[in-house]
PDB file of C-alpha atoms in Angstrom:
ATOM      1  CA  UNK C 387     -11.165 -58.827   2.791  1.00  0.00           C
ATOM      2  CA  UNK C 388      -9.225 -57.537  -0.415  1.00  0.00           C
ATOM      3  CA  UNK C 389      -7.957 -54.807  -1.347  1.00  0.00           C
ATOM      4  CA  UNK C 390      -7.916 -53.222  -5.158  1.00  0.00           C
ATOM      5  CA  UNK C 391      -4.605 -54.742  -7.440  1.00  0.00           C
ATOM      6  CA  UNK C 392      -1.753 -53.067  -6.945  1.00  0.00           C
ATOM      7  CA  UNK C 393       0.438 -52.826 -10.695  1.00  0.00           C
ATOM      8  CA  UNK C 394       3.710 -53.263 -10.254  1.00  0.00           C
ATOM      9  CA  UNK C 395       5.824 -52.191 -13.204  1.00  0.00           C
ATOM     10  CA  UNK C 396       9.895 -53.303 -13.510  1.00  0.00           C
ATOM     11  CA  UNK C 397      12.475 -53.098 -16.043  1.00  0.00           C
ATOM     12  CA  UNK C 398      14.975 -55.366 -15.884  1.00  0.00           C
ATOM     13  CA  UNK C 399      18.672 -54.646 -17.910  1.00  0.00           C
ATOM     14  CA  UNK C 400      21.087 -57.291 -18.040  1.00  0.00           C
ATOM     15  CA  UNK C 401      22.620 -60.078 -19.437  1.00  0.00           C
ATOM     16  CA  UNK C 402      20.180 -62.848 -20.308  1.00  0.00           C
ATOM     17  CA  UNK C 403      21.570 -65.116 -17.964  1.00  0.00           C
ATOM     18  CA  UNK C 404      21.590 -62.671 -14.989  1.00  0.00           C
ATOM     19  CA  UNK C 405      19.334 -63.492 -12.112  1.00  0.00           C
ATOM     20  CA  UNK C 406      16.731 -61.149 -10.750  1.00  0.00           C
ATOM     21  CA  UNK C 407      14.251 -61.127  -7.528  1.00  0.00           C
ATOM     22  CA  UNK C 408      11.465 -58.867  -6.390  1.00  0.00           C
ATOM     23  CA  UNK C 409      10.921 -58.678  -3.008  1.00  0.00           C
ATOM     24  CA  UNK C 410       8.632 -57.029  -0.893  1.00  0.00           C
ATOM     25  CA  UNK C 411       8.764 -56.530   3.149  1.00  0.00           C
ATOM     26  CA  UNK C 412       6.361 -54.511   5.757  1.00  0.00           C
ATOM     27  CA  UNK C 413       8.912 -52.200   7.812  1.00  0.00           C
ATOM     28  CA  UNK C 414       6.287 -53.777  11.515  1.00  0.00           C
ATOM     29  CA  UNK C 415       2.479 -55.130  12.635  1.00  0.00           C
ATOM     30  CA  UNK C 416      -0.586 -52.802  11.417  1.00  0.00           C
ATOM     31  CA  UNK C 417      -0.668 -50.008  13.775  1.00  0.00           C
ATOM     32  CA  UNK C 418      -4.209 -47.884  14.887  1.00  0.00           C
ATOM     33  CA  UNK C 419      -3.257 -45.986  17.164  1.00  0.00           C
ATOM     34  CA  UNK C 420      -2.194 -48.217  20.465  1.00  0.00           C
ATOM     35  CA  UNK C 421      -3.434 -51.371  18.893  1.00  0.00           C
ATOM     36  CA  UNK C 422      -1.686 -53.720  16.555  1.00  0.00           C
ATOM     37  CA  UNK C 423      -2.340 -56.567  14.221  1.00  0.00           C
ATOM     38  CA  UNK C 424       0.535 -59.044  13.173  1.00  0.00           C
ATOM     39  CA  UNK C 425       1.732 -58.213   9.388  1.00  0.00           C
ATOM     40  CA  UNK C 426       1.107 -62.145   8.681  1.00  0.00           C
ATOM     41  CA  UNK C 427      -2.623 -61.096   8.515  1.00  0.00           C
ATOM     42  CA  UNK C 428      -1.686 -59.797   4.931  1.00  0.00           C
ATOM     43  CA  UNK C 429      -1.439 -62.408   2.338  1.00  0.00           C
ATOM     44  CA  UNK C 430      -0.939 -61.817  -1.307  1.00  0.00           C
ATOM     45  CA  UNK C 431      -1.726 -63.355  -4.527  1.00  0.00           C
ATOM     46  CA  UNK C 432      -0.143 -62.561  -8.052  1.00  0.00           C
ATOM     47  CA  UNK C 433      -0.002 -62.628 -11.509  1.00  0.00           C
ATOM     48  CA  UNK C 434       1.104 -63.328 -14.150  1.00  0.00           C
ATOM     49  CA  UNK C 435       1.994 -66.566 -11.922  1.00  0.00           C
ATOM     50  CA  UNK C 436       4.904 -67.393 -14.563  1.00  0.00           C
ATOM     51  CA  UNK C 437       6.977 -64.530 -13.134  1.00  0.00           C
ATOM     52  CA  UNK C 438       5.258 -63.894  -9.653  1.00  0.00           C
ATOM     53  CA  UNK C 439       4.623 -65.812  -7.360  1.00  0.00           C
ATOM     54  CA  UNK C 440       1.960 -65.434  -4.130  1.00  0.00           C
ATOM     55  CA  UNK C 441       2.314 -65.228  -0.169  1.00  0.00           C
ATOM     56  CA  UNK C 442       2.423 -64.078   2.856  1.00  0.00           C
ATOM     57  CA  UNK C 443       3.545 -60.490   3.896  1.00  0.00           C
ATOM     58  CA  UNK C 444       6.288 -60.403   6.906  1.00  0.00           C
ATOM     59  CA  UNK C 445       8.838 -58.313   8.225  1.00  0.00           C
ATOM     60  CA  UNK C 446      11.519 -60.478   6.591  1.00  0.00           C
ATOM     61  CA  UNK C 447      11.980 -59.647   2.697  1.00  0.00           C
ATOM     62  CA  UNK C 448       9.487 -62.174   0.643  1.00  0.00           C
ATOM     63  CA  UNK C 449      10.252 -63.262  -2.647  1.00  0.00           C
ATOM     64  CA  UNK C 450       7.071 -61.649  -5.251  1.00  0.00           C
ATOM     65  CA  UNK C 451       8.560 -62.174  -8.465  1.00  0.00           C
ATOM     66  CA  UNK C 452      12.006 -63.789 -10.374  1.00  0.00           C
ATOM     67  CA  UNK C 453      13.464 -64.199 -13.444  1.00  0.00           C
ATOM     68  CA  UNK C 454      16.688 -63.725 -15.462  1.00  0.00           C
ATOM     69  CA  UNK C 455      17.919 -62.124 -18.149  1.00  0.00           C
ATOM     70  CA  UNK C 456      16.012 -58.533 -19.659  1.00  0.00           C
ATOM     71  CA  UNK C 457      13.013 -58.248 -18.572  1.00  0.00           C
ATOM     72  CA  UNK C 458      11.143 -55.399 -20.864  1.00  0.00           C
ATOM     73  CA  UNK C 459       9.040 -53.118 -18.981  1.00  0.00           C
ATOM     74  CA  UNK C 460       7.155 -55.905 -17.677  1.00  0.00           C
ATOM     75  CA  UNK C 461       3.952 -55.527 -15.032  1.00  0.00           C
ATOM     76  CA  UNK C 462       2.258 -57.620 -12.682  1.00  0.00           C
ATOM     77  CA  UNK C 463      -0.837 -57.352 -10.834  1.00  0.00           C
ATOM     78  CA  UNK C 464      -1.007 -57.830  -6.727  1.00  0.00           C
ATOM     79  CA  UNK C 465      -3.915 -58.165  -4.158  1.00  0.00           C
ATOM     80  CA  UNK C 466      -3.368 -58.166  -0.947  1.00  0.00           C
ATOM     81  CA  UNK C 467      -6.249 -59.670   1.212  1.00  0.00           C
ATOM     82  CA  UNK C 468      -6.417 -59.535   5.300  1.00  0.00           C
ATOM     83  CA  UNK C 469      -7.398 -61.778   7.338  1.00  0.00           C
ATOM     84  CA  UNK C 470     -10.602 -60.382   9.677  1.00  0.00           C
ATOM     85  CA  UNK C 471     -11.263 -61.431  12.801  1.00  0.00           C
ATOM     86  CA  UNK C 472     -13.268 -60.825  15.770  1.00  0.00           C
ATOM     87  CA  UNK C 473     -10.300 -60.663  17.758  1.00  0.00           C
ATOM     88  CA  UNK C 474      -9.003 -57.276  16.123  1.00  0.00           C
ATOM     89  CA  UNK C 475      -9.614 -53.832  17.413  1.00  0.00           C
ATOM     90  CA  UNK C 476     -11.803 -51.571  15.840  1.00  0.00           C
ATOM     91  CA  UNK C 477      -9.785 -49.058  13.835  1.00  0.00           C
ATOM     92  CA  UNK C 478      -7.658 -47.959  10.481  1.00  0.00           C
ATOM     93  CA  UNK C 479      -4.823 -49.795  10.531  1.00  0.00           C
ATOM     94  CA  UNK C 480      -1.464 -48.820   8.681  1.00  0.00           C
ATOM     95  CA  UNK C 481       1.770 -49.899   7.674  1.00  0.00           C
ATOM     96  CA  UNK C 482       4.457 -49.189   4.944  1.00  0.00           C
ATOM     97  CA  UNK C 483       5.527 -51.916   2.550  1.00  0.00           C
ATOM     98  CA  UNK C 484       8.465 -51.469   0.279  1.00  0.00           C
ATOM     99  CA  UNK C 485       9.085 -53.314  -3.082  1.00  0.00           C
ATOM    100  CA  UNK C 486      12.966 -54.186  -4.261  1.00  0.00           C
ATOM    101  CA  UNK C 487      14.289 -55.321  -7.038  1.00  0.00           C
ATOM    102  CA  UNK C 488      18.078 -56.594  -6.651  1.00  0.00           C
ATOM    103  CA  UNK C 489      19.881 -58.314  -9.256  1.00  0.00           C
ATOM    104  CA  UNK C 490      23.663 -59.471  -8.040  1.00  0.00           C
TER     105      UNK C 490
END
């Protein structure tokens, strides 16, 4: 099942040779209520796939998108799909993902 795009708009101000990740990690499992799903039942896939890259979401920062140098108010597009199952309790399911950009 996916979900709508999700933009995702950086700006990036550095040398040219500076490195730069996006990363993006779920703070825990889908929660409804009592029930839970694991997070790993939320894959990704992105573009432009010359900057971003797709995967798997997880309570350990993943790697979205990378690059060096300036990066000029740049954008990406990415939908997140979950995996259905039989196995899963009925119910709407949340959880909070956060984007970060780092650049050492």
């Amino acid at each position: 099942i996916a979900a709508s795009p999700v933009r995702v708009t950086y700006l990036v101000l550095g040398p040219q040779t500076r490195p730069w990740t996006i990363t993006v990690r779920a703070n825990g499992p889908l929660v409804s209520g009592a029930s839970t799903t694991p997070i790993s039942t939320i894959s990704w896939t992105a573009t432009p796939t010359s900057t971003f890259r797709n995967g798997t979401l997880s309570t350990v920062a993943q790697t979205i998108a990378s690059g060096s140098g300036i990066a000029l108010l740049e954008r990406g597009d990415v939908t997140f799909r979950f995996v259905n199952s039989w196995n899963y309790n009925v119910g709407t399911y949340t959880q909070t993902i956060t984007f970060t950009l780092t650049s050492p």
